[in-house]
């Protein structure tokens, strides 16, 4: 999967990361016959049979995970593993029969144990999702016990039907979450549709269907679902934060700020199941998000204030270790906090906080504080490309060509070779576009396209696409170098009319020359 995010600073940096994994699958199979009561229909009998079989399958999966995978080191009970597995794998009905009195059902679960183990580990650092799954599981257990009691009372048939409906929607929630977690978004939407049809007040179904729509980039429907969840529960902080994220995607920044402000106002301190550390970091995360929105609006002083607050809250809980974090900084853009919290993700966000506060400082030409923050970001995560790129641009702006080119080369080695989306030039002037901007726009769009052509050619013969030195040298000689030189010549021909435009334009030229130097060295290395 390839994801790209353009970040506005002095330059615009595009990160793309790809991944692939293969696995060995294990399968467990169970069958069960449910003897219907006088209250039961075919549908209710199927619901009860399926819940029983599913529970048996998940318990068997849990036993296997505890004995054969890393789950054994997570200090979890078998019941906890079973509960969390329900949000990772789901039962597939193989065969079923109904004769009017008995419902026979055979089902299986299939999964890669190592992947399930990793998913369980992620859930342990994801309080909101873990709580939602635990709530669904607890409800299923209590409703199952209630059914046994109701079967003995002929006057309770209405209550019986209501309990069966509750079993159905909570079982569907587990399945819907599992589909969402395994990125089967369209299927997840259908399951959450079914839940809402059966129980229009099932608040979490709206939130998680909204998350599915978000993943499908249907932001309007996602926004509607998050809004419905908030209508049903005005203090549902997860839905409020998610809706704020949608406003960011739709460039409705004022509404996004209102959302994060609301989450900060509500806080997490009243949740008895949430420890102080997690509650504090969740609130810090929303200060961070609000700072990112101010950053996008080029309100750098305000963004710095928000980042200061987030850092002050997070520093007491920051692990002391550092090094490559092996986390994609473009993973769903802003969405890791407030969802997942462990040592790695805390360090991840500390590096982001320093990187963006540093970028905000650089954007108001406070280079000392900016470079200090960028240094801290790199210290936490030496493989985070953004701070290298911004620090390199800063050094060039300060006339430190060697240091600037070295950082730009490092950023390129880490996968960020694009100097900038030149067509996005206007974002540098969000608080007032120069009057001559429209004259520049066509040229900038054209150069942005040319730059992408060069970088696509370069990416096709380097990194994982490298075949041999001859092919790489040939592409560099015939395509990359001549086209990049042409790009620089065209960039030089642009004549900005304001001092600020000229300053940024000069910086782009310096960065482009650094990149050309890097391509030239690569050519010499492969050609000799």
Coordinates of C-alpha atoms in Angstrom, one line a residue:
X1 CA 0.0 0.0 0.0
X2 CA 1.3 3.4 -0.9
X3 CA 0.3 6.4 1.1
X4 CA 1.4 10.0 0.5
X5 CA 1.0 13.1 2.7
X6 CA 2.2 16.6 1.6
X7 CA 3.5 18.6 4.6
X8 CA 3.7 22.4 4.3
X9 CA 6.8 24.0 5.6
X10 CA 9.5 25.7 3.6
X11 CA 9.2 22.7 1.4
X12 CA 6.6 20.0 0.8
X13 CA 7.8 16.5 1.5
X14 CA 6.2 13.4 0.2
X15 CA 6.7 10.1 2.0
X16 CA 5.8 6.7 0.5
X17 CA 6.2 3.4 2.3
X18 CA 5.3 0.0 1.0
X19 CA 4.9 -3.3 2.9
X20 CA 4.0 -6.9 2.3
X21 CA 3.8 -9.9 4.6
X22 CA 3.0 -13.5 4.1
X23 CA 1.8 -16.0 6.7
X24 CA 0.8 -19.5 7.7
X25 CA -2.9 -20.0 8.5
X26 CA -4.4 -22.4 11.1
X27 CA -8.0 -23.4 11.2
X28 CA -10.3 -24.6 13.9
X29 CA -13.7 -26.1 13.3
X30 CA -16.7 -26.7 15.7
X31 CA -20.3 -27.8 15.3
X32 CA -23.3 -27.5 17.6
X33 CA -27.0 -28.4 17.7
X34 CA -29.3 -26.0 19.5
X35 CA -32.7 -27.3 20.7
X36 CA -35.2 -24.5 20.2
X37 CA -37.6 -23.4 22.9
X38 CA -41.2 -22.4 22.3
X39 CA -40.0 -18.8 22.1
X40 CA -37.5 -19.5 19.3
X41 CA -37.8 -18.9 15.6
X42 CA -35.4 -20.1 13.0
X43 CA -33.5 -16.7 13.2
X44 CA -33.2 -16.7 17.0
X45 CA -32.1 -20.3 17.0
X46 CA -29.4 -19.5 14.5
X47 CA -28.2 -16.5 16.6
X48 CA -27.9 -18.6 19.7
X49 CA -26.2 -21.5 18.0
X50 CA -23.8 -19.2 16.2
X51 CA -22.8 -17.4 19.5
X52 CA -22.2 -20.7 21.2
X53 CA -20.0 -22.1 18.4
X54 CA -18.2 -18.8 18.0
X55 CA -17.3 -18.8 21.7
X56 CA -16.0 -22.3 21.5
X57 CA -13.9 -21.5 18.5
X58 CA -12.4 -18.4 20.0
X59 CA -11.6 -20.2 23.2
X60 CA -9.7 -22.9 21.2
X61 CA -7.9 -20.1 19.3
X62 CA -7.1 -18.4 22.6
X63 CA -5.6 -21.6 24.0
X64 CA -3.5 -22.0 20.9
X65 CA -2.3 -18.4 21.0
X66 CA -1.3 -18.7 24.7
X67 CA 0.7 -21.8 24.1
X68 CA 2.2 -21.2 20.7
X69 CA 2.7 -17.4 20.2
X70 CA 4.0 -14.3 21.8
X71 CA 0.6 -13.9 23.5
X72 CA 2.0 -16.1 26.3
X73 CA 4.2 -13.2 27.3
X74 CA 1.5 -10.6 27.5
X75 CA 0.2 -11.6 30.9
X76 CA -3.4 -12.0 29.7
X77 CA -6.0 -14.4 31.0
X78 CA -7.6 -16.9 28.6
X79 CA -10.9 -14.9 28.8
X80 CA -9.1 -11.7 27.8
X81 CA -7.4 -13.4 24.8
X82 CA -10.8 -14.8 23.8
X83 CA -12.5 -11.4 24.1
X84 CA -9.8 -9.6 22.0
X85 CA -9.7 -12.4 19.4
X86 CA -13.4 -11.8 18.7
X87 CA -12.4 -8.4 17.3
X88 CA -9.6 -9.9 15.2
X89 CA -11.1 -13.1 13.7
X90 CA -14.7 -14.1 13.0
X91 CA -16.5 -17.4 12.6
X92 CA -17.4 -18.5 9.1
X93 CA -20.4 -20.8 8.8
X94 CA -19.6 -23.8 6.8
X95 CA -22.9 -25.6 6.9
X96 CA -26.2 -25.3 8.8
X97 CA -29.6 -27.1 9.0
X98 CA -33.0 -26.3 10.6
X99 CA -35.7 -28.9 11.0
X100 CA -38.2 -26.7 13.0
X101 CA -37.0 -28.0 16.4
X102 CA -33.2 -28.1 16.2
X103 CA -30.7 -25.8 14.6
X104 CA -27.4 -27.6 13.6
X105 CA -24.5 -25.3 12.7
X106 CA -20.9 -26.0 11.7
X107 CA -18.4 -23.1 11.6
X108 CA -14.7 -22.4 11.5
X109 CA -12.2 -19.7 12.2
X110 CA -9.0 -19.4 10.1
X111 CA -6.1 -17.0 10.9
X112 CA -2.4 -16.6 11.0
X113 CA -1.5 -17.0 14.7
X114 CA 1.4 -14.6 14.5
X115 CA -0.7 -11.9 12.9
X116 CA -3.5 -12.5 15.5
X117 CA -0.8 -12.2 18.2
X118 CA 0.4 -8.8 16.8
X119 CA -3.2 -7.6 16.6
X120 CA -3.8 -8.6 20.3
X121 CA -0.6 -6.6 21.2
X122 CA -1.9 -3.6 19.3
X123 CA -5.3 -3.9 21.1
X124 CA -3.5 -3.8 24.5
X125 CA -2.3 -0.3 23.7
X126 CA -5.6 0.7 22.2
X127 CA -7.9 1.5 25.2
X128 CA -10.9 2.7 23.3
X129 CA -11.2 -0.3 21.0
X130 CA -10.3 -2.7 23.8
X131 CA -13.1 -1.3 26.0
X132 CA -15.6 -1.5 23.1
X133 CA -14.8 -5.2 22.5
X134 CA -14.9 -5.9 26.3
X135 CA -18.3 -4.2 26.5
X136 CA -19.7 -6.3 23.6
X137 CA -18.3 -9.5 25.1
X138 CA -19.7 -8.7 28.6
X139 CA -23.1 -8.0 27.1
X140 CA -23.1 -11.2 25.2
X141 CA -22.3 -13.2 28.3
X142 CA -24.9 -11.5 30.4
X143 CA -27.6 -11.8 27.7
X144 CA -26.8 -15.5 27.3
X145 CA -27.4 -16.1 31.0
X146 CA -30.6 -14.1 30.8
X147 CA -31.9 -16.2 28.0
X148 CA -31.5 -19.4 30.1
X149 CA -33.7 -17.8 32.8
X150 CA -36.3 -16.5 30.3
X151 CA -36.8 -19.9 28.7
X152 CA -38.4 -21.0 31.9
X153 CA -41.1 -18.3 31.9
X154 CA -43.8 -18.4 29.2
X155 CA -44.9 -14.8 29.9
X156 CA -41.5 -13.4 29.0
X157 CA -41.6 -13.9 25.2
X158 CA -41.2 -10.2 24.5
X159 CA -38.2 -9.9 26.8
X160 CA -36.8 -13.1 25.2
X161 CA -37.0 -11.5 21.7
X162 CA -35.3 -8.4 22.9
X163 CA -32.4 -10.4 24.5
X164 CA -31.9 -12.3 21.2
X165 CA -31.8 -9.0 19.4
X166 CA -29.1 -7.8 21.8
X167 CA -27.1 -11.0 21.2
X168 CA -27.3 -10.4 17.5
X169 CA -26.1 -6.8 17.5
X170 CA -23.3 -7.4 19.9
X171 CA -22.1 -10.4 18.0
X172 CA -22.3 -8.4 14.8
X173 CA -20.3 -5.6 16.4
X174 CA -17.4 -8.1 17.1
X175 CA -17.6 -9.1 13.5
X176 CA -17.8 -5.6 12.2
X177 CA -14.8 -4.5 14.2
X178 CA -12.8 -7.6 13.0
X179 CA -13.6 -6.6 9.4
X180 CA -12.5 -3.0 10.0
X181 CA -9.3 -4.1 11.8
X182 CA -8.4 -6.4 8.8
X183 CA -9.1 -3.6 6.4
X184 CA -12.2 -5.1 4.8
X185 CA -13.9 -1.8 4.9
X186 CA -16.9 -2.3 2.6
X187 CA -17.8 -5.6 4.3
X188 CA -17.5 -3.8 7.7
X189 CA -19.9 -1.1 6.5
X190 CA -22.5 -3.7 5.6
X191 CA -22.2 -5.3 9.1
X192 CA -22.6 -2.0 10.9
X193 CA -25.6 -1.2 8.6
X194 CA -27.2 -4.4 9.9
X195 CA -26.5 -3.4 13.5
X196 CA -28.0 0.0 13.1
X197 CA -31.1 -1.4 11.4
X198 CA -31.6 -3.8 14.4
X199 CA -30.7 -1.1 17.0
X200 CA -30.7 2.5 15.8
X201 CA -29.3 3.6 19.2
X202 CA -26.2 1.4 19.2
X203 CA -23.8 4.4 19.4
X204 CA -20.5 2.6 18.7
X205 CA -21.9 1.2 15.5
X206 CA -22.1 4.7 14.1
X207 CA -18.5 5.6 15.2
X208 CA -17.0 2.4 13.7
X209 CA -19.0 2.6 10.5
X210 CA -17.8 6.2 10.3
X211 CA -14.2 4.9 10.6
X212 CA -14.9 2.4 7.8
X213 CA -16.2 5.2 5.6
X214 CA -13.2 7.3 6.5
X215 CA -10.9 4.4 5.3
X216 CA -12.9 4.3 2.1
X217 CA -12.4 8.1 1.7
X218 CA -16.1 8.7 1.9
X219 CA -15.6 11.7 4.2
X220 CA -19.1 13.0 4.0
X221 CA -20.7 9.8 5.2
X222 CA -18.0 9.4 7.8
X223 CA -18.8 12.9 9.1
X224 CA -22.5 12.1 9.2
X225 CA -21.9 8.9 11.2
X226 CA -19.6 10.6 13.7
X227 CA -22.2 13.3 14.1
X228 CA -24.9 10.8 14.8
X229 CA -22.8 9.1 17.4
X230 CA -22.2 12.4 19.1
X231 CA -25.9 13.2 18.9
X232 CA -26.6 10.0 20.8
X233 CA -23.8 10.5 23.3
X234 CA -22.6 14.1 23.6
X235 CA -19.5 13.1 25.6
X236 CA -18.3 10.3 23.3
X237 CA -14.8 11.7 22.9
X238 CA -13.6 9.1 20.4
X239 CA -16.4 10.2 18.0
X240 CA -15.8 13.9 18.6
X241 CA -12.0 13.5 17.8
X242 CA -12.8 11.4 14.8
X243 CA -15.2 14.0 13.5
X244 CA -12.5 16.6 14.0
X245 CA -10.2 14.5 11.8
X246 CA -12.9 14.5 9.1
X247 CA -13.0 18.3 9.2
X248 CA -9.2 18.3 8.7
X249 CA -9.6 16.0 5.6
X250 CA -12.3 18.4 4.3
X251 CA -10.2 21.5 5.1
X252 CA -12.8 22.7 7.6
X253 CA -10.1 23.8 10.0
X254 CA -12.2 25.9 12.4
X255 CA -14.6 23.0 13.0
X256 CA -11.7 20.7 13.6
X257 CA -10.3 23.1 16.2
X258 CA -13.8 23.2 17.9
X259 CA -13.8 19.4 18.0
X260 CA -10.3 19.0 19.6
X261 CA -11.2 21.8 22.0
X262 CA -14.3 19.9 23.0
X263 CA -12.3 16.7 23.7
X264 CA -9.9 18.7 25.8
X265 CA -12.8 20.3 27.7
X266 CA -14.4 16.9 28.4
X267 CA -11.1 15.2 29.2
X268 CA -10.7 11.5 30.2
X269 CA -10.4 11.9 34.0
X270 CA -13.9 10.6 34.7
X271 CA -13.3 7.2 33.2
X272 CA -12.7 4.9 36.2
X273 CA -11.0 2.3 33.9
X274 CA -8.5 4.7 32.5
X275 CA -5.2 5.2 34.3
X276 CA -3.7 8.7 34.8
X277 CA -0.9 8.2 32.3
X278 CA -3.2 7.2 29.4
X279 CA -5.8 9.9 30.3
X280 CA -3.1 12.5 30.3
X281 CA -1.5 11.4 27.0
X282 CA -4.9 11.3 25.3
X283 CA -5.5 14.9 26.2
X284 CA -1.9 15.8 25.1
X285 CA -2.7 14.1 21.8
X286 CA -5.6 16.5 21.2
X287 CA -3.4 19.5 21.9
X288 CA -1.1 18.1 19.3
X289 CA -3.9 17.7 16.8
X290 CA -5.1 21.2 17.4
X291 CA -1.5 22.4 16.9
X292 CA -1.4 20.6 13.6
X293 CA -4.5 22.4 12.5
X294 CA -3.1 25.8 13.4
X295 CA 0.1 24.7 11.5
X296 CA -2.0 23.9 8.4
X297 CA -3.5 27.4 8.7
X298 CA 0.0 28.8 8.9
X299 CA -0.8 30.2 12.3
X300 CA 2.6 29.2 13.6
X301 CA 2.6 31.1 16.9
X302 CA -0.6 29.4 17.9
X303 CA 0.6 26.0 16.8
X304 CA 3.8 26.4 18.8
X305 CA 1.7 27.2 21.9
X306 CA -0.3 23.9 21.4
X307 CA 2.8 21.9 20.8
X308 CA 4.3 23.3 24.0
X309 CA 1.3 22.2 26.0
X310 CA 1.3 18.7 24.5
X311 CA 5.1 18.3 25.1
X312 CA 4.7 19.5 28.8
X313 CA 2.0 16.9 29.4
X314 CA 3.8 14.0 27.6
X315 CA 7.4 14.5 28.7
X316 CA 6.9 12.9 32.2
X317 CA 5.6 9.7 30.5
X318 CA 8.2 9.5 27.7
X319 CA 10.4 6.4 27.6
X320 CA 14.1 7.0 27.8
X321 CA 15.0 4.7 25.0
X322 CA 15.4 5.9 21.4
X323 CA 16.4 4.6 18.0
X324 CA 14.6 3.6 14.8
X325 CA 10.9 3.2 15.7
X326 CA 9.9 1.2 12.7
X327 CA 6.6 3.0 12.5
X328 CA 5.2 4.7 9.3
X329 CA 5.0 8.4 10.0
X330 CA 2.3 8.5 7.4
X331 CA 0.1 5.8 8.9
X332 CA -3.4 7.3 8.6
X333 CA -2.0 10.7 8.8
X334 CA -3.0 12.1 12.3
X335 CA -4.8 9.0 13.6
X336 CA -2.5 7.0 16.0
X337 CA -3.2 9.1 19.1
X338 CA -5.8 8.9 20.6
X339 CA -6.1 5.3 19.5
X340 CA -2.8 3.4 20.3
X341 CA -0.4 4.1 23.2
X342 CA 2.7 2.1 24.0
X343 CA 6.4 3.0 24.3
X344 CA 6.9 3.0 20.6
X345 CA 3.9 5.2 19.7
X346 CA 4.7 7.6 22.6
X347 CA 8.2 8.1 21.2
X348 CA 6.7 8.3 17.7
X349 CA 4.6 11.2 18.7
X350 CA 7.4 12.9 20.7
X351 CA 9.4 12.9 17.5
X352 CA 6.5 14.3 15.6
X353 CA 5.9 17.0 18.2
X354 CA 9.5 18.1 18.1
X355 CA 9.5 17.9 14.2
X356 CA 6.4 20.0 13.8
X357 CA 7.3 22.5 16.5
X358 CA 10.7 22.8 15.0
X359 CA 9.1 23.4 11.6
X360 CA 6.8 26.0 13.0
X361 CA 9.8 27.8 14.5
X362 CA 11.7 27.7 11.2
X363 CA 8.6 29.0 9.4
X364 CA 8.8 32.2 11.5
X365 CA 12.6 32.2 10.9
X366 CA 13.5 31.3 14.6
X367 CA 16.2 29.0 13.3
X368 CA 17.9 28.4 16.7
X369 CA 14.8 27.0 18.4
X370 CA 13.7 25.3 15.2
X371 CA 16.9 23.4 14.6
X372 CA 17.1 22.4 18.3
X373 CA 13.7 20.8 18.0
X374 CA 14.6 19.1 14.7
X375 CA 17.7 17.7 16.3
X376 CA 15.5 16.3 19.1
X377 CA 13.2 14.7 16.6
X378 CA 16.1 13.0 14.8
X379 CA 17.6 11.9 18.1
X380 CA 14.3 10.1 19.0
X381 CA 13.9 8.6 15.5
X382 CA 17.0 8.7 13.3
X383 CA 15.0 7.3 10.4
X384 CA 12.3 10.1 10.4
X385 CA 12.9 11.9 7.1
X386 CA 10.9 15.1 7.7
X387 CA 13.2 16.8 10.2
X388 CA 16.3 16.1 8.0
X389 CA 14.5 17.8 5.1
X390 CA 13.4 20.8 7.1
X391 CA 16.8 21.1 8.8
X392 CA 18.5 20.9 5.4
X393 CA 16.3 23.7 4.1
X394 CA 17.0 25.8 7.2
X395 CA 20.8 25.4 6.8
X396 CA 20.5 26.4 3.1
X397 CA 18.5 29.4 4.1
X398 CA 21.2 30.3 6.6
X399 CA 23.9 30.0 3.9
X400 CA 25.3 26.7 5.3
X401 CA 25.4 24.8 2.0
X402 CA 27.4 21.8 3.0
X403 CA 25.2 21.0 6.1
X404 CA 22.1 21.7 4.1
X405 CA 23.0 19.4 1.2
X406 CA 24.1 16.6 3.6
X407 CA 20.6 16.7 5.3
X408 CA 18.8 16.7 2.0
X409 CA 20.8 13.7 0.9
X410 CA 20.0 11.9 4.2
X411 CA 16.3 12.7 3.7
X412 CA 16.5 11.3 0.1
X413 CA 18.3 8.1 1.5
X414 CA 15.3 7.8 3.8
X415 CA 12.9 7.9 0.9
X416 CA 12.1 11.7 0.6
X417 CA 13.7 12.8 -2.6
X418 CA 11.0 15.2 -3.8
X419 CA 12.1 18.8 -3.2
X420 CA 8.5 19.9 -3.1
X421 CA 5.1 19.9 -4.7
X422 CA 5.8 23.2 -6.5
X423 CA 2.1 23.4 -7.4
X424 CA 1.4 23.8 -3.6
X425 CA 3.6 26.9 -3.5
X426 CA 0.6 29.0 -2.4
X427 CA 0.4 27.2 1.0
X428 CA 3.5 29.1 2.1
X429 CA 1.3 32.2 2.0
X430 CA -1.9 31.0 3.7
X431 CA -2.4 34.3 5.4
X432 CA -2.3 36.4 2.2
X433 CA -1.4 35.4 -1.3
X434 CA 0.9 37.7 -3.3
X435 CA -1.0 39.5 -6.0
X436 CA 1.1 38.0 -8.7
X437 CA 0.6 34.4 -7.5
X438 CA -1.8 33.4 -10.3
X439 CA 0.9 34.4 -12.9
X440 CA 3.2 31.9 -11.2
X441 CA 0.8 29.1 -10.8
X442 CA 0.9 27.6 -14.3
X443 CA 4.7 27.4 -14.3
X444 CA 4.8 25.8 -10.9
X445 CA 2.3 23.2 -11.8
X446 CA 4.4 22.3 -14.9
X447 CA 7.6 22.0 -12.8
X448 CA 5.9 19.9 -10.2
X449 CA 4.9 17.4 -12.9
X450 CA 8.4 17.4 -14.3
X451 CA 9.8 16.7 -10.9
X452 CA 7.5 13.8 -10.4
X453 CA 8.6 12.3 -13.7
X454 CA 12.2 12.5 -12.7
X455 CA 11.6 10.9 -9.3
X456 CA 9.5 8.1 -10.7
X457 CA 12.3 7.3 -13.1
X458 CA 14.8 7.3 -10.3
X459 CA 12.7 5.2 -8.0
X460 CA 12.3 2.7 -10.8
X461 CA 16.0 1.7 -10.7
X462 CA 16.9 2.2 -7.1
X463 CA 16.0 0.8 -3.7
X464 CA 13.9 -2.3 -4.0
X465 CA 13.7 -1.8 -7.8
X466 CA 17.5 -1.9 -8.2
X467 CA 18.6 -4.5 -10.8
X468 CA 22.2 -3.7 -11.6
X469 CA 24.7 -0.7 -11.8
X470 CA 24.5 -0.5 -15.6
X471 CA 20.7 0.0 -15.7
X472 CA 20.8 2.5 -12.9
X473 CA 23.6 4.5 -14.5
X474 CA 21.8 4.4 -17.9
X475 CA 18.5 5.8 -16.5
X476 CA 20.4 8.5 -14.5
X477 CA 22.4 9.5 -17.6
X478 CA 19.5 9.5 -20.1
X479 CA 16.5 10.6 -18.0
X480 CA 17.1 11.7 -14.4
X481 CA 20.1 14.1 -14.9
X482 CA 19.0 15.9 -18.1
X483 CA 15.4 16.3 -16.9
X484 CA 16.4 17.5 -13.5
X485 CA 18.8 20.0 -15.0
X486 CA 15.9 21.2 -17.2
X487 CA 13.7 21.5 -14.1
X488 CA 16.3 23.8 -12.4
X489 CA 16.7 25.9 -15.5
X490 CA 13.0 26.4 -15.7
X491 CA 12.8 27.1 -12.0
X492 CA 15.5 29.8 -12.4
X493 CA 13.5 31.5 -15.1
X494 CA 10.6 32.2 -12.7
X495 CA 10.9 35.8 -11.5
X496 CA 8.9 36.4 -8.3
X497 CA 8.0 40.0 -7.6
X498 CA 8.0 40.1 -3.8
X499 CA 10.9 39.7 -1.4
X500 CA 9.2 36.8 0.4
X501 CA 8.5 34.9 -2.8
X502 CA 12.1 35.6 -4.0
X503 CA 13.5 34.2 -0.7
X504 CA 11.5 31.0 -0.9
X505 CA 12.2 30.7 -4.7
X506 CA 15.9 31.0 -4.0
X507 CA 15.7 28.3 -1.3
X508 CA 14.0 26.0 -3.9
X509 CA 16.8 26.5 -6.3
X510 CA 19.4 25.7 -3.6
X511 CA 17.6 22.5 -2.7
X512 CA 17.2 21.5 -6.3
X513 CA 21.0 22.0 -6.8
X514 CA 21.7 19.8 -3.8
X515 CA 19.4 17.1 -5.2
X516 CA 21.2 17.4 -8.6
X517 CA 24.5 16.9 -6.8
X518 CA 23.2 13.8 -5.2
X519 CA 21.9 12.4 -8.5
X520 CA 25.3 13.2 -10.1
X521 CA 27.2 11.3 -7.3
X522 CA 24.9 8.4 -7.7
X523 CA 25.6 8.3 -11.4
X524 CA 29.4 8.4 -11.0
X525 CA 29.2 5.6 -8.4
X526 CA 27.1 3.3 -10.6
X527 CA 29.0 4.1 -13.8
X528 CA 32.5 3.3 -12.5

